[in-house]
mmCIF file of C-alpha atoms and ligand atoms in Angstrom:
data_model
loop_
_atom_site.group_PDB
_atom_site.id
_atom_site.type_symbol
_atom_site.label_atom_id
_atom_site.label_comp_id
_atom_site.label_asym_id
_atom_site.label_seq_id
_atom_site.Cartn_x
_atom_site.Cartn_y
_atom_site.Cartn_z
ATOM 1 C CA UNK A 204 -4.679 -22.621 -5.810
ATOM 2 C CA UNK A 205 -2.698 -21.610 -8.905
ATOM 3 C CA UNK A 206 -4.109 -18.678 -10.876
ATOM 4 C CA UNK A 207 -2.877 -16.864 -13.978
ATOM 5 C CA UNK A 208 -2.122 -13.218 -13.163
ATOM 6 C CA UNK A 209 -1.722 -10.697 -15.963
ATOM 7 C CA UNK A 210 -0.387 -7.160 -15.774
ATOM 8 C CA UNK A 211 -1.414 -4.969 -18.691
ATOM 9 C CA UNK A 212 0.865 -1.974 -19.095
ATOM 10 C CA UNK A 213 1.366 0.776 -21.624
ATOM 11 C CA UNK A 214 4.378 -0.988 -23.135
ATOM 12 C CA UNK A 215 4.073 -4.648 -22.181
ATOM 13 C CA UNK A 216 1.511 -7.304 -21.272
ATOM 14 C CA UNK A 217 3.068 -9.657 -18.728
ATOM 15 C CA UNK A 218 1.696 -12.824 -17.189
ATOM 16 C CA UNK A 219 2.570 -15.901 -15.151
ATOM 17 C CA UNK A 220 0.784 -18.560 -13.123
ATOM 18 C CA UNK A 221 0.932 -17.702 -9.414
ATOM 19 C CA UNK A 222 0.670 -19.931 -6.360
ATOM 20 C CA UNK A 223 -1.835 -17.834 -4.402
ATOM 21 C CA UNK A 224 -0.810 -19.435 -1.082
ATOM 22 C CA UNK A 225 2.815 -18.360 -1.311
ATOM 23 C CA UNK A 226 2.916 -15.691 -4.043
ATOM 24 C CA UNK A 227 5.514 -17.701 -5.948
ATOM 25 C CA UNK A 228 5.445 -17.992 -9.713
ATOM 26 C CA UNK A 229 4.540 -21.451 -10.998
ATOM 27 C CA UNK A 230 5.352 -20.769 -14.643
ATOM 28 C CA UNK A 231 7.766 -18.714 -16.670
ATOM 29 C CA UNK A 232 6.891 -14.999 -16.848
ATOM 30 C CA UNK A 233 5.843 -14.121 -20.386
ATOM 31 C CA UNK A 234 5.921 -10.607 -21.803
ATOM 32 C CA UNK A 235 4.352 -9.539 -25.085
ATOM 33 C CA UNK A 236 4.647 -5.898 -26.245
ATOM 34 C CA UNK A 237 1.390 -3.989 -25.899
ATOM 35 C CA UNK A 238 -0.061 -3.589 -29.424
ATOM 36 C CA UNK A 239 -0.082 -0.042 -30.785
ATOM 37 C CA UNK A 240 -2.620 1.452 -30.963
ATOM 38 C CA UNK A 241 -3.764 -0.417 -27.856
ATOM 39 C CA UNK A 242 -7.407 -0.669 -28.860
ATOM 40 C CA UNK A 243 -9.745 -3.017 -26.957
ATOM 41 C CA UNK A 244 -9.724 -5.607 -29.768
ATOM 42 C CA UNK A 245 -5.944 -5.529 -30.212
ATOM 43 C CA UNK A 246 -5.291 -5.896 -26.466
ATOM 44 C CA UNK A 247 -7.888 -8.681 -26.149
ATOM 45 C CA UNK A 248 -6.157 -10.575 -29.001
ATOM 46 C CA UNK A 249 -2.758 -10.164 -27.351
ATOM 47 C CA UNK A 250 -4.206 -11.398 -24.071
ATOM 48 C CA UNK A 251 -5.513 -14.503 -25.800
ATOM 49 C CA UNK A 252 -2.069 -15.065 -27.332
ATOM 50 C CA UNK A 253 -0.464 -14.857 -23.897
ATOM 51 C CA UNK A 254 -2.985 -17.262 -22.318
ATOM 52 C CA UNK A 255 -2.488 -19.742 -25.184
ATOM 53 C CA UNK A 256 1.285 -19.455 -24.922
ATOM 54 C CA UNK A 257 1.174 -20.283 -21.216
ATOM 55 C CA UNK A 258 -1.366 -23.038 -21.956
ATOM 56 C CA UNK A 259 -3.585 -22.048 -19.029
ATOM 57 C CA UNK A 260 -7.234 -22.854 -18.355
ATOM 58 C CA UNK A 261 -9.099 -21.446 -15.345
ATOM 59 C CA UNK A 262 -9.899 -18.172 -13.655
ATOM 60 C CA UNK A 263 -7.657 -15.243 -14.664
ATOM 61 C CA UNK A 264 -6.871 -11.998 -12.818
ATOM 62 C CA UNK A 265 -5.821 -8.907 -14.665
ATOM 63 C CA UNK A 266 -4.438 -5.506 -13.652
ATOM 64 C CA UNK A 267 -5.395 -2.758 -16.075
ATOM 65 C CA UNK A 268 -3.920 0.788 -16.272
ATOM 66 C CA UNK A 269 -7.167 2.704 -15.757
ATOM 67 C CA UNK A 270 -9.973 3.112 -13.268
ATOM 68 C CA UNK A 271 -12.049 -0.066 -13.581
ATOM 69 C CA UNK A 272 -15.266 -0.335 -11.609
ATOM 70 C CA UNK A 273 -17.670 -3.284 -11.853
ATOM 71 C CA UNK A 274 -15.795 -4.653 -14.836
ATOM 72 C CA UNK A 275 -16.045 -1.413 -16.824
ATOM 73 C CA UNK A 276 -13.201 0.928 -17.860
ATOM 74 C CA UNK A 277 -13.919 4.505 -16.799
ATOM 75 C CA UNK A 278 -10.723 6.421 -17.649
ATOM 76 C CA UNK A 279 -8.100 6.303 -20.400
ATOM 77 C CA UNK A 280 -5.017 8.363 -19.532
ATOM 78 C CA UNK A 281 -2.360 6.132 -21.092
ATOM 79 C CA UNK A 282 -4.479 3.816 -23.196
ATOM 80 C CA UNK A 283 -6.516 4.307 -26.339
ATOM 81 C CA UNK A 284 -9.527 6.567 -25.736
ATOM 82 C CA UNK A 285 -11.800 3.910 -27.279
ATOM 83 C CA UNK A 286 -11.478 2.009 -23.977
ATOM 84 C CA UNK A 287 -13.843 4.362 -22.148
ATOM 85 C CA UNK A 288 -16.976 2.480 -21.057
ATOM 86 C CA UNK A 289 -15.754 -0.834 -22.449
ATOM 87 C CA UNK A 290 -16.932 -3.782 -20.360
ATOM 88 C CA UNK A 291 -13.416 -5.136 -20.082
ATOM 89 C CA UNK A 292 -14.189 -8.237 -18.028
ATOM 90 C CA UNK A 293 -16.731 -9.361 -20.617
ATOM 91 C CA UNK A 294 -14.373 -8.585 -23.499
ATOM 92 C CA UNK A 295 -11.415 -10.487 -22.002
ATOM 93 C CA UNK A 296 -13.570 -13.410 -20.864
ATOM 94 C CA UNK A 297 -14.955 -13.787 -24.385
ATOM 95 C CA UNK A 298 -11.535 -13.460 -26.017
ATOM 96 C CA UNK A 299 -9.870 -16.072 -23.794
ATOM 97 C CA UNK A 300 -12.827 -18.393 -23.142
ATOM 98 C CA UNK A 301 -11.965 -18.151 -19.405
ATOM 99 C CA UNK A 302 -13.473 -16.099 -16.594
ATOM 100 C CA UNK A 303 -11.372 -12.928 -16.303
ATOM 101 C CA UNK A 304 -11.520 -10.486 -13.365
ATOM 102 C CA UNK A 305 -10.086 -7.013 -13.996
ATOM 103 C CA UNK A 306 -9.173 -4.164 -11.629
ATOM 104 C CA UNK A 307 -6.870 -1.133 -11.592
ATOM 105 C CA UNK A 308 -3.196 -2.121 -11.986
ATOM 106 C CA UNK A 309 -1.961 -0.192 -8.937
ATOM 107 C CA UNK A 310 -4.728 -1.585 -6.748
ATOM 108 C CA UNK A 311 -3.936 -5.169 -7.688
ATOM 109 C CA UNK A 312 -0.178 -4.586 -7.305
ATOM 110 C CA UNK A 313 -0.916 -3.150 -3.876
ATOM 111 C CA UNK A 314 -2.846 -6.329 -3.109
ATOM 112 C CA UNK A 315 0.344 -8.340 -3.724
ATOM 113 C CA UNK A 316 2.178 -6.225 -1.152
ATOM 114 C CA UNK A 317 -0.765 -6.617 1.232
ATOM 115 C CA UNK A 318 -0.667 -10.401 0.844
ATOM 116 C CA UNK A 319 3.078 -11.088 0.706
ATOM 117 C CA UNK A 320 5.095 -7.891 0.808
ATOM 118 C CA UNK A 321 5.778 -4.634 2.581
ATOM 119 C CA UNK A 322 2.202 -4.096 3.827
ATOM 120 C CA UNK A 323 1.643 -7.653 5.122
ATOM 121 C CA UNK A 324 0.320 -7.593 8.692
ATOM 122 C CA UNK A 325 0.863 -3.822 8.872
ATOM 123 C CA UNK A 326 -2.027 -1.882 10.390
ATOM 124 C CA UNK A 327 -1.009 1.756 9.957
ATOM 125 C CA UNK A 328 -1.586 3.989 6.912
ATOM 126 C CA UNK A 329 0.579 3.147 3.891
ATOM 127 C CA UNK A 330 0.718 4.617 0.407
ATOM 128 C CA UNK A 331 1.609 2.372 -2.537
ATOM 129 C CA UNK A 332 2.652 3.895 -5.868
ATOM 130 C CA UNK A 333 3.407 2.083 -9.085
ATOM 131 C CA UNK A 334 5.650 3.908 -11.522
ATOM 132 C CA UNK A 335 5.497 2.898 -15.154
ATOM 133 C CA UNK A 336 4.007 4.596 -18.183
ATOM 134 C CA UNK A 337 1.860 6.499 -15.683
ATOM 135 C CA UNK A 338 1.739 6.669 -11.892
ATOM 136 C CA UNK A 339 -0.846 4.518 -10.151
ATOM 137 C CA UNK A 340 -1.734 4.634 -6.470
ATOM 138 C CA UNK A 341 -3.347 2.654 -3.670
ATOM 139 C CA UNK A 342 -3.879 3.506 0.004
ATOM 140 C CA UNK A 343 -4.004 1.045 2.875
ATOM 141 C CA UNK A 344 -5.058 1.185 6.491
ATOM 142 C CA UNK A 345 -5.768 -1.625 8.969
ATOM 143 C CA UNK A 346 -4.781 -4.117 6.311
ATOM 144 C CA UNK A 347 -7.551 -2.862 4.020
ATOM 145 C CA UNK A 348 -7.240 -1.034 0.735
ATOM 146 C CA UNK A 349 -8.970 2.216 -0.208
ATOM 147 C CA UNK A 350 -9.244 1.537 -3.961
ATOM 148 C CA UNK A 351 -9.466 3.657 -7.107
ATOM 149 C CA UNK A 352 -7.362 6.613 -5.995
ATOM 150 C CA UNK A 353 -5.597 8.353 -8.890
ATOM 151 C CA UNK A 354 -2.771 10.316 -7.263
ATOM 152 C CA UNK A 355 -0.693 10.232 -10.443
ATOM 153 C CA UNK A 356 -3.199 12.746 -11.761
ATOM 154 C CA UNK A 357 -2.647 15.314 -9.026
ATOM 155 C CA UNK A 358 -1.787 18.701 -10.469
ATOM 156 C CA UNK A 359 1.953 19.132 -10.016
ATOM 157 C CA UNK A 360 4.649 21.441 -11.430
ATOM 158 C CA UNK A 361 2.285 23.000 -13.959
ATOM 159 C CA UNK A 362 1.033 19.661 -15.290
ATOM 160 C CA UNK A 363 0.011 16.401 -13.641
ATOM 161 C CA UNK A 364 2.408 14.322 -11.530
ATOM 162 C CA UNK A 365 2.725 11.413 -13.946
ATOM 163 C CA UNK A 366 3.888 13.819 -16.669
ATOM 164 C CA UNK A 367 6.668 14.964 -14.336
ATOM 165 C CA UNK A 368 8.117 11.836 -12.730
ATOM 166 C CA UNK A 369 6.703 8.589 -14.153
ATOM 167 C CA UNK A 370 9.229 6.048 -15.420
ATOM 168 C CA UNK A 371 8.233 6.789 -19.010
ATOM 169 C CA UNK A 372 9.119 10.468 -18.460
ATOM 170 C CA UNK A 373 12.550 9.371 -17.208
ATOM 171 C CA UNK A 374 13.043 7.438 -20.448
ATOM 172 C CA UNK A 375 11.558 10.074 -22.752
ATOM 173 C CA UNK A 376 13.581 12.925 -21.286
ATOM 174 C CA UNK A 377 16.630 10.711 -20.961
ATOM 175 C CA UNK A 378 17.001 11.537 -17.258
ATOM 176 C CA UNK A 379 19.605 9.739 -15.151
ATOM 177 C CA UNK A 380 18.236 7.889 -12.126
ATOM 178 C CA UNK A 381 19.659 10.552 -9.812
ATOM 179 C CA UNK A 382 18.005 13.417 -11.682
ATOM 180 C CA UNK A 383 14.741 11.526 -11.940
ATOM 181 C CA UNK A 384 15.011 10.593 -8.235
ATOM 182 C CA UNK A 385 15.107 14.302 -7.373
ATOM 183 C CA UNK A 386 11.846 14.810 -9.231
ATOM 184 C CA UNK A 387 10.305 11.780 -7.586
ATOM 185 C CA UNK A 388 11.389 13.071 -4.197
ATOM 186 C CA UNK A 389 9.504 16.332 -4.749
ATOM 187 C CA UNK A 390 6.341 14.490 -5.680
ATOM 188 C CA UNK A 391 6.628 12.021 -2.792
ATOM 189 C CA UNK A 392 7.129 14.899 -0.379
ATOM 190 C CA UNK A 393 3.941 16.515 -1.644
ATOM 191 C CA UNK A 394 1.833 13.388 -1.590
ATOM 192 C CA UNK A 395 3.166 12.393 1.832
ATOM 193 C CA UNK A 396 2.083 15.806 3.059
ATOM 194 C CA UNK A 397 -1.412 15.220 1.635
ATOM 195 C CA UNK A 398 -1.924 11.644 2.806
ATOM 196 C CA UNK A 399 0.469 11.311 5.785
ATOM 197 C CA UNK A 400 1.352 7.625 5.467
ATOM 198 C CA UNK A 401 3.718 5.805 7.858
ATOM 199 C CA UNK A 402 5.700 4.774 4.803
ATOM 200 C CA UNK A 403 5.525 4.671 1.010
ATOM 201 C CA UNK A 404 5.994 1.541 -1.120
ATOM 202 C CA UNK A 405 7.226 1.899 -4.705
ATOM 203 C CA UNK A 406 6.255 -0.676 -7.328
ATOM 204 C CA UNK A 407 6.695 -0.958 -11.081
ATOM 205 C CA UNK A 408 9.887 -1.564 -13.063
ATOM 206 C CA UNK A 409 11.814 1.081 -11.083
ATOM 207 C CA UNK A 410 11.365 -0.874 -7.832
ATOM 208 C CA UNK A 411 14.222 -3.109 -9.041
ATOM 209 C CA UNK A 412 16.466 -0.047 -9.552
ATOM 210 C CA UNK A 413 15.765 1.436 -6.121
ATOM 211 C CA UNK A 414 19.467 1.591 -5.162
ATOM 212 C CA UNK A 415 20.141 3.925 -8.089
ATOM 213 C CA UNK A 416 17.933 6.755 -6.786
ATOM 214 C CA UNK A 417 17.431 5.926 -3.110
ATOM 215 C CA UNK A 418 19.955 8.601 -2.026
ATOM 216 C CA UNK A 419 17.757 11.304 -3.610
ATOM 217 C CA UNK A 420 14.692 10.365 -1.576
ATOM 218 C CA UNK A 421 15.352 12.732 1.302
ATOM 219 C CA UNK A 422 11.758 13.332 2.386
ATOM 220 C CA UNK A 423 10.858 12.693 6.011
ATOM 221 C CA UNK A 424 8.688 9.700 5.200
ATOM 222 C CA UNK A 425 10.312 6.285 4.805
ATOM 223 C CA UNK A 426 10.230 4.886 1.255
ATOM 224 C CA UNK A 427 10.772 1.214 0.402
ATOM 225 C CA UNK A 428 10.662 -0.742 -2.866
ATOM 226 C CA UNK A 429 7.859 -3.284 -3.225
ATOM 227 C CA UNK A 430 9.004 -6.600 -1.740
ATOM 228 C CA UNK A 431 7.425 -8.377 -4.712
ATOM 229 C CA UNK A 432 9.322 -5.910 -6.974
ATOM 230 C CA UNK A 433 8.101 -5.668 -10.546
ATOM 231 C CA UNK A 434 6.143 -8.921 -10.114
ATOM 232 C CA UNK A 435 3.631 -7.154 -7.862
ATOM 233 C CA UNK A 436 1.279 -6.558 -10.811
ATOM 234 C CA UNK A 437 1.197 -10.234 -11.812
ATOM 235 C CA UNK A 438 1.008 -11.643 -8.282
ATOM 236 C CA UNK A 439 -1.639 -9.122 -7.222
ATOM 237 C CA UNK A 440 -3.752 -9.828 -10.311
ATOM 238 C CA UNK A 441 -3.875 -13.506 -9.334
ATOM 239 C CA UNK A 442 -4.766 -12.557 -5.749
ATOM 240 C CA UNK A 443 -7.553 -10.313 -7.023
ATOM 241 C CA UNK A 444 -9.047 -13.169 -9.074
ATOM 242 C CA UNK A 445 -8.792 -15.423 -6.029
ATOM 243 C CA UNK A 446 -10.710 -12.887 -3.918
ATOM 244 C CA UNK A 447 -13.448 -12.739 -6.564
ATOM 245 C CA UNK A 448 -13.856 -16.420 -7.386
HETATM 246 C C1 BGC B 785 -3.960 5.702 -14.731
HETATM 247 C C2 BGC B 785 -4.112 4.823 -13.510
HETATM 248 C C3 BGC B 785 -3.038 3.747 -13.506
HETATM 249 C C4 BGC B 785 -1.663 4.378 -13.659
HETATM 250 C C5 BGC B 785 -0.561 3.356 -13.714
HETATM 251 C C6 BGC B 785 -2.556 6.234 -14.784
HETATM 252 O O1 BGC B 785 -2.405 7.048 -15.898
HETATM 253 O O2 BGC B 785 -4.877 6.769 -14.689
HETATM 254 O O3 BGC B 785 -5.393 4.254 -13.478
HETATM 255 O O4 BGC B 785 -3.119 3.035 -12.314
HETATM 256 O O5 BGC B 785 -1.610 5.184 -14.809
HETATM 257 O O6 BGC B 785 -0.672 2.532 -14.823
#
């Protein structure tokens, strides 16, 4: 079954059609910059543009950078505050004329790793983090996900973790990958202490750059980049829609 998966991020909205049997992309990956301000209406219009551009009809899965429960947005750390309490599944379904299923971006990206990547067939505890504008998280055990964790919001170094070592902080503060990797290492050490996973999987754009900061990740817990790399968000979104439809 081929399903359109969409990954909504703070800076870009990315989508492609995914073969949900294999996790392979069946169309070109399209990226449209996230409109600023990223209000519900503006994002819904951009989503429609992306769906039209791909020329897709059918069920759609969507990862969204907030806590989303029962189709409703409950938090707004890196998105416009007007998103709080928006029924996002209804909004996107109306805008695109297709049935859209929406869940937290890190949870759906984790689902891609559970289906095709680093967590496939693994039964022990694993922590998945996605590093982008913010830091999203998902926990797994026995091949099941514990959803809606928000470890990027843990208090850390006088602020919250995602204000210390997200990828957007690396860009904003113009940190080299080595310097940023040292920060990330401190946070991973802390969160590994709190959650005690067998290993940690890193997703988001920085998963492709893993070699650049790997040497700084000296914590005792093994860290690997997501096997589906920065496509985890798109692939997982399609898998989420498949699980719901
Ligand atoms: C949000 C999370 C999201 C993460 C990554 C955080 O600021 O609170 O829900 O998963 O950013 O986008």
